[in-house]
Structures are given as structure tokens and as C-alpha cells.
Amino acid sequence: MNYLKPRLADDAHKNSAIIQELVARPDSVTLLGVKAKIKETMGSAGLFDEYTVKLRGVKQPEELALLSKSVQLSSIAHAEVMRAVKPNMSERELEGILMYVHKKYGAEGEGYPPIVGVGANACILHYEENNETVLNNQLVLLDVGSEYHGYSADVTRTVPPTGKFTEEQKAIYQIVYEAQEEVFKLCKAGVPYASLEAKTGEVLAAGLIKLGIIKEAKELRTYYPHGVSHHMGLDVHDKGSYQGNLEENMVITVEPGIYIPAGSKCDKKWWNIGVRIEDDIVIGKDKGTNLSIDAPRKWQDVEKMAAEKSIFDGAKFPPLK
Ligand SMILES: [Mn+2]
């Protein structure tokens, strides 16, 4: 459907005195003036939002093809990290493995600054330093996605460097996993977008109450401070509607998480556990399609992958003089 036709003709810019002003003198000062005039005459950037939300919220087949590749190659990179990770590795080394695999597949780079955080760092939202030099036995959270031919993946996995989850790590991981499973069931056309957030809150709160970490559902935001889903595509947080219902060929993330920094008002045994699992889903008529299945999600499958050999095992370089 051509959303632009009803209100703007293809050559409308030629008849617009305001736009022609910018064409004649394309500098930043003119741009500021032009923006102000557009705001006056057309009612702010609302029009831009209206069009891009429609144009970018629902993906074309060509876009789905590129986005699928971006997500798949990122998932393969995450699986490789599961095989390669060891307690004596650094956050940066893991970041390097992901970036190497991305480039091996021809990705131009990453769609956003990679987040690789172990233990306490996993509990910091948007941690980007990635400078912890030893992982030891704490969980590592990796939120890393490639940019492939303009399309951004957005995949998060949380892995135990020893190859085995501790009981506490597993308990938290399992709650996040179950929230994801429940939300996946809602990823189909006609379901209100807002219901995904509601379902996430329900499952995460019930899980934390069961473990005695919180007493009431309203305490959940302490340990789950972000949203469960966003549109993705040309931008990792792409334009798209958050009102109303999901539509076929929207592509969204499903990314519940629980983060328990040291000092939290709960048993110390939970401190410094941060878990997020993030998958990229194409909304279908009757069900969603998970584009990131090449990176295991079940804790049993993560441990199984960790037991496999990696091409990075035993990589050695000469010592520096
Ligand atoms: Mn995301």
C-alpha cells in the first residue's frame, strides 16, 4: 500500500517553498529555520512519525530475508561463544568472538554497541565497557547483534563460563525462560501488543515470589526495570506501532530479564545474578517464527552446547616482549 499518496504527491517537494529554501541553501542554519516553519505549517514531526511507523512497522519480504540472515548469523555467533567461553576469559574476548563470526558472514558490523557483562556487570542495563578481565563462575550476559546489509539483529544470551549453571543461577534463568515461552504464544496477528508486557510481569513476579525474592508483584520493577519488546529492522529499535494489535510481518524482540545487584533486599545468594534472554520474532497469522533459534535457550541446551568444542579452543599467540 502506498501510504504517502493520499497526502503528498511524489513531486510535492518541488511545489513546497519551504523545502526549496533548503534545496537552495542546504546548511544547518537553513535547516533549523525550515524545521521551525514545517512545525508551524504541518504540526511538528507528527507526520513523519505517522508515515515511518506504517512503512517500517510491517516488513516487506525483502526486508524479512535480510533480517532473518542478520539474526541467524548473530545466533550462530552466540552459539560459538557458548562453546568457547571459559572462566579465565575476559568480557572483551567474548565480544571479539561474536564480532569475528559476524564479519566471517559478511556483516558490516554490529547494530548497537555490544554488551558483554559478567556478574555485577550483567545487572547494569546498557553496560558497554566490557572491561572485566576474568569471568570466573558468574553468569555472563551477552546482548550482541550484527548489522547485515542495513538490518540489525538483537540477540541476548546468558551463559555460565564453567559450562554449568549453579542452582541459584538456574532458578533465575528458568523464570526468565518461562516468561519468554509464555510471551511467544502471544506473538501472532490480532493480539494486543500491550498484552506481552502484562504476561511478562505476571510470570516474572510469580517466579520471584515463589523464590522468596519479592513478596508482592508490585516489587517486580526493582528486578525487571525495562520493557519486554520493541520493533526491530533498519534500526535495532525500529519504528513501529506500540498501540493496538500485532500485525503479520512485524518483527519484534521478546526479552524478559531479571537483575539482582549486590545489596538487594533479598538473600545474598541471589546477588550479582543478571539474566536476560532475547529472541527476534516474526509475527505470523497463527503463530510467530523465532529467527534466533540457532542460539540455544533452554538451560539444558546451553550446557550441552558448552560441552562442545569451539574453533577458538586453545587459541594461543606468542607472549608480548
Ligand atoms: Mn532489544
PDB file of N, CA and C in Angstrom, residues 209-298:
ATOM      1  N   ILE A 209       8.290 -14.362  43.506  1.00  0.00           N
ATOM      2  CA  ILE A 209       7.562 -14.562  44.778  1.00  0.00           C
ATOM      3  C   ILE A 209       7.805 -15.991  45.275  1.00  0.00           C
ATOM      4  N   LYS A 210       7.761 -16.933  44.362  1.00  0.00           N
ATOM      5  CA  LYS A 210       7.971 -18.349  44.714  1.00  0.00           C
ATOM      6  C   LYS A 210       9.351 -18.567  45.337  1.00  0.00           C
ATOM      7  N   LEU A 211      10.346 -17.840  44.827  1.00  0.00           N
ATOM      8  CA  LEU A 211      11.710 -17.993  45.372  1.00  0.00           C
ATOM      9  C   LEU A 211      11.917 -17.153  46.635  1.00  0.00           C
ATOM     10  N   GLY A 212      10.920 -16.346  46.992  1.00  0.00           N
ATOM     11  CA  GLY A 212      11.043 -15.513  48.191  1.00  0.00           C
ATOM     12  C   GLY A 212      11.874 -14.255  47.981  1.00  0.00           C
ATOM     13  N   ILE A 213      12.111 -13.895  46.723  1.00  0.00           N
ATOM     14  CA  ILE A 213      12.927 -12.704  46.431  1.00  0.00           C
ATOM     15  C   ILE A 213      12.079 -11.440  46.547  1.00  0.00           C
ATOM     16  N   ILE A 214      10.811 -11.528  46.172  1.00  0.00           N
ATOM     17  CA  ILE A 214       9.866 -10.427  46.429  1.00  0.00           C
ATOM     18  C   ILE A 214       8.630 -11.003  47.124  1.00  0.00           C
ATOM     19  N   LYS A 215       7.867 -10.106  47.754  1.00  0.00           N
ATOM     20  CA  LYS A 215       6.653 -10.577  48.440  1.00  0.00           C
ATOM     21  C   LYS A 215       5.401 -10.288  47.615  1.00  0.00           C
ATOM     22  N   GLU A 216       5.436  -9.137  46.885  1.00  0.00           N
ATOM     23  CA  GLU A 216       4.264  -8.746  46.098  1.00  0.00           C
ATOM     24  C   GLU A 216       4.678  -8.407  44.678  1.00  0.00           C
ATOM     25  N   ALA A 217       3.730  -8.570  43.767  1.00  0.00           N
ATOM     26  CA  ALA A 217       4.005  -8.323  42.344  1.00  0.00           C
ATOM     27  C   ALA A 217       4.498  -6.899  42.078  1.00  0.00           C
ATOM     28  N   LYS A 218       4.030  -5.945  42.876  1.00  0.00           N
ATOM     29  CA  LYS A 218       4.404  -4.550  42.597  1.00  0.00           C
ATOM     30  C   LYS A 218       5.894  -4.281  42.849  1.00  0.00           C
ATOM     31  N   GLU A 219       6.589  -5.224  43.506  1.00  0.00           N
ATOM     32  CA  GLU A 219       8.035  -5.059  43.728  1.00  0.00           C
ATOM     33  C   GLU A 219       8.859  -5.496  42.508  1.00  0.00           C
ATOM     34  N   LEU A 220       8.184  -6.047  41.511  1.00  0.00           N
ATOM     35  CA  LEU A 220       8.908  -6.613  40.360  1.00  0.00           C
ATOM     36  C   LEU A 220       9.833  -5.614  39.682  1.00  0.00           C
ATOM     37  N   ARG A 221       9.389  -4.353  39.556  1.00  0.00           N
ATOM     38  CA  ARG A 221      10.191  -3.366  38.815  1.00  0.00           C
ATOM     39  C   ARG A 221      11.599  -3.196  39.390  1.00  0.00           C
ATOM     40  N   THR A 222      11.799  -3.531  40.650  1.00  0.00           N
ATOM     41  CA  THR A 222      13.131  -3.482  41.254  1.00  0.00           C
ATOM     42  C   THR A 222      14.101  -4.384  40.503  1.00  0.00           C
ATOM     43  N   TYR A 223      13.600  -5.516  40.039  1.00  0.00           N
ATOM     44  CA  TYR A 223      14.472  -6.513  39.415  1.00  0.00           C
ATOM     45  C   TYR A 223      14.261  -6.654  37.907  1.00  0.00           C
ATOM     46  N   TYR A 224      13.216  -5.988  37.406  1.00  0.00           N
ATOM     47  CA  TYR A 224      12.918  -6.024  35.964  1.00  0.00           C
ATOM     48  C   TYR A 224      12.590  -4.604  35.514  1.00  0.00           C
ATOM     49  N   PRO A 225      13.647  -3.804  35.233  1.00  0.00           N
ATOM     50  CA  PRO A 225      13.428  -2.365  35.003  1.00  0.00           C
ATOM     51  C   PRO A 225      13.257  -1.949  33.536  1.00  0.00           C
ATOM     52  N   HIS A 226      13.016  -2.872  32.623  1.00  0.00           N
ATOM     53  CA  HIS A 226      12.864  -2.450  31.217  1.00  0.00           C
ATOM     54  C   HIS A 226      11.627  -3.087  30.591  1.00  0.00           C
ATOM     55  N   GLY A 227      11.460  -2.916  29.300  1.00  0.00           N
ATOM     56  CA  GLY A 227      10.306  -3.481  28.604  1.00  0.00           C
ATOM     57  C   GLY A 227      10.629  -4.820  27.974  1.00  0.00           C
ATOM     58  N   VAL A 228       9.604  -5.578  27.612  1.00  0.00           N
ATOM     59  CA  VAL A 228       9.840  -6.925  27.104  1.00  0.00           C
ATOM     60  C   VAL A 228      10.026  -6.959  25.592  1.00  0.00           C
ATOM     61  N   SER A 229       9.624  -5.872  24.891  1.00  0.00           N
ATOM     62  CA  SER A 229       9.626  -5.999  23.433  1.00  0.00           C
ATOM     63  C   SER A 229       9.739  -4.650  22.724  1.00  0.00           C
ATOM     64  N   HIS A 230      10.362  -4.672  21.561  1.00  0.00           N
ATOM     65  CA  HIS A 230      10.361  -3.497  20.689  1.00  0.00           C
ATOM     66  C   HIS A 230      10.430  -3.962  19.248  1.00  0.00           C
ATOM     67  N   HIS A 231      10.033  -3.079  18.348  1.00  0.00           N
ATOM     68  CA  HIS A 231      10.169  -3.358  16.917  1.00  0.00           C
ATOM     69  C   HIS A 231      11.649  -3.346  16.556  1.00  0.00           C
ATOM     70  N   MET A 232      12.021  -4.078  15.517  1.00  0.00           N
ATOM     71  CA  MET A 232      13.407  -4.062  15.050  1.00  0.00           C
ATOM     72  C   MET A 232      13.439  -4.127  13.525  1.00  0.00           C
ATOM     73  N   GLY A 233      14.569  -3.721  12.957  1.00  0.00           N
ATOM     74  CA  GLY A 233      14.673  -3.706  11.498  1.00  0.00           C
ATOM     75  C   GLY A 233      15.872  -2.897  11.061  1.00  0.00           C
ATOM     76  N   LEU A 234      15.661  -1.824  10.305  1.00  0.00           N
ATOM     77  CA  LEU A 234      16.759  -0.954   9.874  1.00  0.00           C
ATOM     78  C   LEU A 234      17.483  -0.389  11.090  1.00  0.00           C
ATOM     79  N   ASP A 235      16.708  -0.116  12.112  1.00  0.00           N
ATOM     80  CA  ASP A 235      17.273   0.326  13.378  1.00  0.00           C
ATOM     81  C   ASP A 235      17.008  -0.783  14.384  1.00  0.00           C
ATOM     82  N   VAL A 236      17.923  -0.938  15.351  1.00  0.00           N
ATOM     83  CA  VAL A 236      17.706  -2.019  16.324  1.00  0.00           C
ATOM     84  C   VAL A 236      16.423  -1.767  17.119  1.00  0.00           C
ATOM     85  N   HIS A 237      16.136  -0.513  17.392  1.00  0.00           N
ATOM     86  CA  HIS A 237      14.828  -0.149  17.943  1.00  0.00           C
ATOM     87  C   HIS A 237      14.093   0.568  16.822  1.00  0.00           C
ATOM     88  N   ASP A 238      13.404  -0.186  16.005  1.00  0.00           N
ATOM     89  CA  ASP A 238      12.844   0.386  14.787  1.00  0.00           C
ATOM     90  C   ASP A 238      11.508   1.076  15.040  1.00  0.00           C
ATOM     91  N   LYS A 239      11.139   1.875  14.063  1.00  0.00           N
ATOM     92  CA  LYS A 239       9.813   2.480  14.094  1.00  0.00           C
ATOM     93  C   LYS A 239       8.758   1.379  13.981  1.00  0.00           C
ATOM     94  N   GLY A 240       7.620   1.603  14.588  1.00  0.00           N
ATOM     95  CA  GLY A 240       6.526   0.644  14.522  1.00  0.00           C
ATOM     96  C   GLY A 240       5.522   1.014  15.582  1.00  0.00           C
ATOM     97  N   SER A 241       4.315   0.533  15.436  1.00  0.00           N
ATOM     98  CA  SER A 241       3.264   0.922  16.370  1.00  0.00           C
ATOM     99  C   SER A 241       3.293   0.065  17.635  1.00  0.00           C
ATOM    100  N   TYR A 242       3.144   0.733  18.776  1.00  0.00           N
ATOM    101  CA  TYR A 242       3.026   0.030  20.047  1.00  0.00           C
ATOM    102  C   TYR A 242       1.584   0.087  20.543  1.00  0.00           C
ATOM    103  N   GLN A 243       0.738   0.739  19.752  1.00  0.00           N
ATOM    104  CA  GLN A 243      -0.686   0.789  20.082  1.00  0.00           C
ATOM    105  C   GLN A 243      -1.369  -0.356  19.347  1.00  0.00           C
ATOM    106  N   GLY A 244      -2.499  -0.735  19.837  1.00  0.00           N
ATOM    107  CA  GLY A 244      -3.311  -1.694  19.096  1.00  0.00           C
ATOM    108  C   GLY A 244      -2.712  -3.088  19.025  1.00  0.00           C
ATOM    109  N   ASN A 245      -3.024  -3.770  17.922  1.00  0.00           N
ATOM    110  CA  ASN A 245      -2.695  -5.190  17.826  1.00  0.00           C
ATOM    111  C   ASN A 245      -1.448  -5.466  16.986  1.00  0.00           C
ATOM    112  N   LEU A 246      -0.847  -6.609  17.235  1.00  0.00           N
ATOM    113  CA  LEU A 246       0.268  -7.077  16.405  1.00  0.00           C
ATOM    114  C   LEU A 246      -0.268  -7.400  15.014  1.00  0.00           C
ATOM    115  N   GLU A 247       0.578  -7.145  13.996  1.00  0.00           N
ATOM    116  CA  GLU A 247       0.186  -7.439  12.615  1.00  0.00           C
ATOM    117  C   GLU A 247       1.190  -8.392  11.998  1.00  0.00           C
ATOM    118  N   GLU A 248       0.706  -9.165  11.017  1.00  0.00           N
ATOM    119  CA  GLU A 248       1.567 -10.093  10.298  1.00  0.00           C
ATOM    120  C   GLU A 248       2.779  -9.346   9.742  1.00  0.00           C
ATOM    121  N   ASN A 249       3.954  -9.974   9.875  1.00  0.00           N
ATOM    122  CA  ASN A 249       5.221  -9.448   9.351  1.00  0.00           C
ATOM    123  C   ASN A 249       5.779  -8.236  10.093  1.00  0.00           C
ATOM    124  N   MET A 250       5.245  -7.970  11.262  1.00  0.00           N
ATOM    125  CA  MET A 250       6.001  -7.119  12.181  1.00  0.00           C
ATOM    126  C   MET A 250       7.134  -8.002  12.706  1.00  0.00           C
ATOM    127  N   VAL A 251       8.266  -7.395  13.037  1.00  0.00           N
ATOM    128  CA  VAL A 251       9.346  -8.172  13.658  1.00  0.00           C
ATOM    129  C   VAL A 251       9.682  -7.518  14.991  1.00  0.00           C
ATOM    130  N   ILE A 252       9.571  -8.299  16.044  1.00  0.00           N
ATOM    131  CA  ILE A 252       9.741  -7.741  17.392  1.00  0.00           C
ATOM    132  C   ILE A 252      10.682  -8.614  18.233  1.00  0.00           C
ATOM    133  N   THR A 253      11.201  -8.027  19.290  1.00  0.00           N
ATOM    134  CA  THR A 253      12.011  -8.805  20.225  1.00  0.00           C
ATOM    135  C   THR A 253      11.121  -9.297  21.365  1.00  0.00           C
ATOM    136  N   VAL A 254      11.565 -10.383  21.999  1.00  0.00           N
ATOM    137  CA  VAL A 254      10.949 -10.842  23.261  1.00  0.00           C
ATOM    138  C   VAL A 254      12.100 -11.022  24.232  1.00  0.00           C
ATOM    139  N   GLU A 255      12.199 -10.130  25.224  1.00  0.00           N
ATOM    140  CA  GLU A 255      13.407 -10.073  26.037  1.00  0.00           C
ATOM    141  C   GLU A 255      13.161  -9.805  27.521  1.00  0.00           C
ATOM    142  N   PRO A 256      12.526 -10.769  28.202  1.00  0.00           N
ATOM    143  CA  PRO A 256      12.391 -10.598  29.657  1.00  0.00           C
ATOM    144  C   PRO A 256      13.756 -10.707  30.326  1.00  0.00           C
ATOM    145  N   GLY A 257      13.864 -10.154  31.529  1.00  0.00           N
ATOM    146  CA  GLY A 257      15.130 -10.251  32.259  1.00  0.00           C
ATOM    147  C   GLY A 257      14.917 -10.061  33.743  1.00  0.00           C
ATOM    148  N   ILE A 258      15.874 -10.556  34.533  1.00  0.00           N
ATOM    149  CA  ILE A 258      15.882 -10.327  35.984  1.00  0.00           C
ATOM    150  C   ILE A 258      17.317  -9.985  36.375  1.00  0.00           C
ATOM    151  N   TYR A 259      17.464  -8.908  37.169  1.00  0.00           N
ATOM    152  CA  TYR A 259      18.801  -8.433  37.551  1.00  0.00           C
ATOM    153  C   TYR A 259      18.803  -8.169  39.050  1.00  0.00           C
ATOM    154  N   ILE A 260      19.718  -8.834  39.752  1.00  0.00           N
ATOM    155  CA  ILE A 260      19.745  -8.715  41.214  1.00  0.00           C
ATOM    156  C   ILE A 260      21.119  -8.227  41.664  1.00  0.00           C
ATOM    157  N   PRO A 261      21.323  -6.900  41.676  1.00  0.00           N
ATOM    158  CA  PRO A 261      22.637  -6.382  42.071  1.00  0.00           C
ATOM    159  C   PRO A 261      22.942  -6.659  43.545  1.00  0.00           C
ATOM    160  N   ALA A 262      24.237  -6.639  43.887  1.00  0.00           N
ATOM    161  CA  ALA A 262      24.648  -6.807  45.282  1.00  0.00           C
ATOM    162  C   ALA A 262      23.999  -5.718  46.124  1.00  0.00           C
ATOM    163  N   GLY A 263      23.596  -6.063  47.336  1.00  0.00           N
ATOM    164  CA  GLY A 263      22.953  -5.096  48.213  1.00  0.00           C
ATOM    165  C   GLY A 263      21.433  -5.137  48.122  1.00  0.00           C
ATOM    166  N   SER A 264      20.897  -5.915  47.176  1.00  0.00           N
ATOM    167  CA  SER A 264      19.438  -6.017  47.046  1.00  0.00           C
ATOM    168  C   SER A 264      18.844  -6.624  48.315  1.00  0.00           C
ATOM    169  N   LYS A 265      17.570  -6.250  48.561  1.00  0.00           N
ATOM    170  CA  LYS A 265      16.907  -6.722  49.782  1.00  0.00           C
ATOM    171  C   LYS A 265      16.375  -8.141  49.594  1.00  0.00           C
ATOM    172  N   CYS A 266      17.307  -9.077  49.466  1.00  0.00           N
ATOM    173  CA  CYS A 266      16.928 -10.486  49.376  1.00  0.00           C
ATOM    174  C   CYS A 266      18.145 -11.288  49.825  1.00  0.00           C
ATOM    175  N   ASP A 267      17.991 -12.582  49.951  1.00  0.00           N
ATOM    176  CA  ASP A 267      19.102 -13.447  50.368  1.00  0.00           C
ATOM    177  C   ASP A 267      20.331 -13.184  49.482  1.00  0.00           C
ATOM    178  N   LYS A 268      21.489 -13.058  50.149  1.00  0.00           N
ATOM    179  CA  LYS A 268      22.751 -12.786  49.444  1.00  0.00           C
ATOM    180  C   LYS A 268      23.063 -13.769  48.324  1.00  0.00           C
ATOM    181  N   LYS A 269      22.539 -14.974  48.453  1.00  0.00           N
ATOM    182  CA  LYS A 269      22.877 -15.988  47.448  1.00  0.00           C
ATOM    183  C   LYS A 269      22.401 -15.611  46.043  1.00  0.00           C
ATOM    184  N   TRP A 270      21.457 -14.652  45.969  1.00  0.00           N
ATOM    185  CA  TRP A 270      20.957 -14.226  44.654  1.00  0.00           C
ATOM    186  C   TRP A 270      21.744 -13.048  44.086  1.00  0.00           C
ATOM    187  N   TRP A 271      22.595 -12.445  44.874  1.00  0.00           N
ATOM    188  CA  TRP A 271      23.274 -11.219  44.442  1.00  0.00           C
ATOM    189  C   TRP A 271      24.174 -11.441  43.226  1.00  0.00           C
ATOM    190  N   ASN A 272      24.203 -10.430  42.378  1.00  0.00           N
ATOM    191  CA  ASN A 272      25.050 -10.419  41.172  1.00  0.00           C
ATOM    192  C   ASN A 272      24.644 -11.446  40.111  1.00  0.00           C
ATOM    193  N   ILE A 273      23.401 -11.880  40.176  1.00  0.00           N
ATOM    194  CA  ILE A 273      22.876 -12.703  39.087  1.00  0.00           C
ATOM    195  C   ILE A 273      22.040 -11.789  38.186  1.00  0.00           C
ATOM    196  N   GLY A 274      22.426 -11.715  36.929  1.00  0.00           N
ATOM    197  CA  GLY A 274      21.669 -10.935  35.940  1.00  0.00           C
ATOM    198  C   GLY A 274      21.405 -11.826  34.737  1.00  0.00           C
ATOM    199  N   VAL A 275      20.138 -11.963  34.383  1.00  0.00           N
ATOM    200  CA  VAL A 275      19.765 -12.846  33.268  1.00  0.00           C
ATOM    201  C   VAL A 275      18.816 -12.127  32.312  1.00  0.00           C
ATOM    202  N   ARG A 276      19.139 -12.173  31.030  1.00  0.00           N
ATOM    203  CA  ARG A 276      18.181 -11.760  30.007  1.00  0.00           C
ATOM    204  C   ARG A 276      18.294 -12.770  28.875  1.00  0.00           C
ATOM    205  N   ILE A 277      17.166 -13.150  28.318  1.00  0.00           N
ATOM    206  CA  ILE A 277      17.171 -13.966  27.098  1.00  0.00           C
ATOM    207  C   ILE A 277      16.344 -13.187  26.092  1.00  0.00           C
ATOM    208  N   GLU A 278      16.927 -12.957  24.922  1.00  0.00           N
ATOM    209  CA  GLU A 278      16.255 -12.126  23.919  1.00  0.00           C
ATOM    210  C   GLU A 278      16.246 -12.808  22.565  1.00  0.00           C
ATOM    211  N   ASP A 279      15.028 -12.972  22.039  1.00  0.00           N
ATOM    212  CA  ASP A 279      14.873 -13.570  20.715  1.00  0.00           C
ATOM    213  C   ASP A 279      14.110 -12.624  19.794  1.00  0.00           C
ATOM    214  N   ASP A 280      14.269 -12.859  18.494  1.00  0.00           N
ATOM    215  CA  ASP A 280      13.684 -11.990  17.477  1.00  0.00           C
ATOM    216  C   ASP A 280      12.592 -12.759  16.721  1.00  0.00           C
ATOM    217  N   ILE A 281      11.383 -12.219  16.760  1.00  0.00           N
ATOM    218  CA  ILE A 281      10.214 -12.975  16.307  1.00  0.00           C
ATOM    219  C   ILE A 281       9.494 -12.263  15.156  1.00  0.00           C
ATOM    220  N   VAL A 282       9.196 -13.024  14.094  1.00  0.00           N
ATOM    221  CA  VAL A 282       8.334 -12.505  13.024  1.00  0.00           C
ATOM    222  C   VAL A 282       6.896 -12.868  13.383  1.00  0.00           C
ATOM    223  N   ILE A 283       6.036 -11.856  13.437  1.00  0.00           N
ATOM    224  CA  ILE A 283       4.633 -12.109  13.765  1.00  0.00           C
ATOM    225  C   ILE A 283       3.945 -12.790  12.577  1.00  0.00           C
ATOM    226  N   GLY A 284       3.301 -13.915  12.846  1.00  0.00           N
ATOM    227  CA  GLY A 284       2.574 -14.644  11.798  1.00  0.00           C
ATOM    228  C   GLY A 284       1.085 -14.588  12.051  1.00  0.00           C
ATOM    229  N   LYS A 285       0.348 -15.173  11.125  1.00  0.00           N
ATOM    230  CA  LYS A 285      -1.109 -15.167  11.227  1.00  0.00           C
ATOM    231  C   LYS A 285      -1.559 -15.951  12.458  1.00  0.00           C
ATOM    232  N   ASP A 286      -0.990 -17.152  12.620  1.00  0.00           N
ATOM    233  CA  ASP A 286      -1.415 -18.011  13.738  1.00  0.00           C
ATOM    234  C   ASP A 286      -0.360 -18.173  14.811  1.00  0.00           C
ATOM    235  N   LYS A 287       0.907 -17.970  14.427  1.00  0.00           N
ATOM    236  CA  LYS A 287       1.983 -18.026  15.428  1.00  0.00           C
ATOM    237  C   LYS A 287       3.213 -17.299  14.906  1.00  0.00           C
ATOM    238  N   GLY A 288       4.119 -17.007  15.824  1.00  0.00           N
ATOM    239  CA  GLY A 288       5.331 -16.308  15.441  1.00  0.00           C
ATOM    240  C   GLY A 288       6.406 -17.270  14.963  1.00  0.00           C
ATOM    241  N   THR A 289       7.409 -16.725  14.258  1.00  0.00           N
ATOM    242  CA  THR A 289       8.570 -17.510  13.857  1.00  0.00           C
ATOM    243  C   THR A 289       9.785 -16.930  14.559  1.00  0.00           C
ATOM    244  N   ASN A 290      10.472 -17.772  15.311  1.00  0.00           N
ATOM    245  CA  ASN A 290      11.663 -17.332  16.031  1.00  0.00           C
ATOM    246  C   ASN A 290      12.864 -17.379  15.086  1.00  0.00           C
ATOM    247  N   LEU A 291      13.447 -16.212  14.802  1.00  0.00           N
ATOM    248  CA  LEU A 291      14.584 -16.142  13.882  1.00  0.00           C
ATOM    249  C   LEU A 291      15.907 -16.516  14.553  1.00  0.00           C
ATOM    250  N   SER A 292      15.918 -16.544  15.897  1.00  0.00           N
ATOM    251  CA  SER A 292      17.195 -16.737  16.613  1.00  0.00           C
ATOM    252  C   SER A 292      17.361 -18.121  17.235  1.00  0.00           C
ATOM    253  N   ILE A 293      16.718 -19.130  16.630  1.00  0.00           N
ATOM    254  CA  ILE A 293      16.757 -20.472  17.232  1.00  0.00           C
ATOM    255  C   ILE A 293      18.130 -21.130  17.168  1.00  0.00           C
ATOM    256  N   ASP A 294      19.048 -20.586  16.373  1.00  0.00           N
ATOM    257  CA  ASP A 294      20.374 -21.219  16.302  1.00  0.00           C
ATOM    258  C   ASP A 294      21.205 -21.010  17.557  1.00  0.00           C
ATOM    259  N   ALA A 295      20.783 -20.120  18.413  1.00  0.00           N
ATOM    260  CA  ALA A 295      21.430 -19.968  19.725  1.00  0.00           C
ATOM    261  C   ALA A 295      20.526 -20.646  20.758  1.00  0.00           C
ATOM    262  N   PRO A 296      20.997 -21.726  21.413  1.00  0.00           N
ATOM    263  CA  PRO A 296      20.155 -22.454  22.370  1.00  0.00           C
ATOM    264  C   PRO A 296      19.616 -21.536  23.465  1.00  0.00           C
ATOM    265  N   ARG A 297      18.431 -21.864  23.992  1.00  0.00           N
ATOM    266  CA  ARG A 297      17.799 -21.084  25.053  1.00  0.00           C
ATOM    267  C   ARG A 297      17.581 -21.895  26.320  1.00  0.00           C
ATOM    268  N   LYS A 298      17.137 -23.164  26.156  1.00  0.00           N
ATOM    269  CA  LYS A 298      16.889 -23.998  27.340  1.00  0.00           C
ATOM    270  C   LYS A 298      18.191 -24.170  28.103  1.00  0.00           C
TER     271      LYS A 298
END
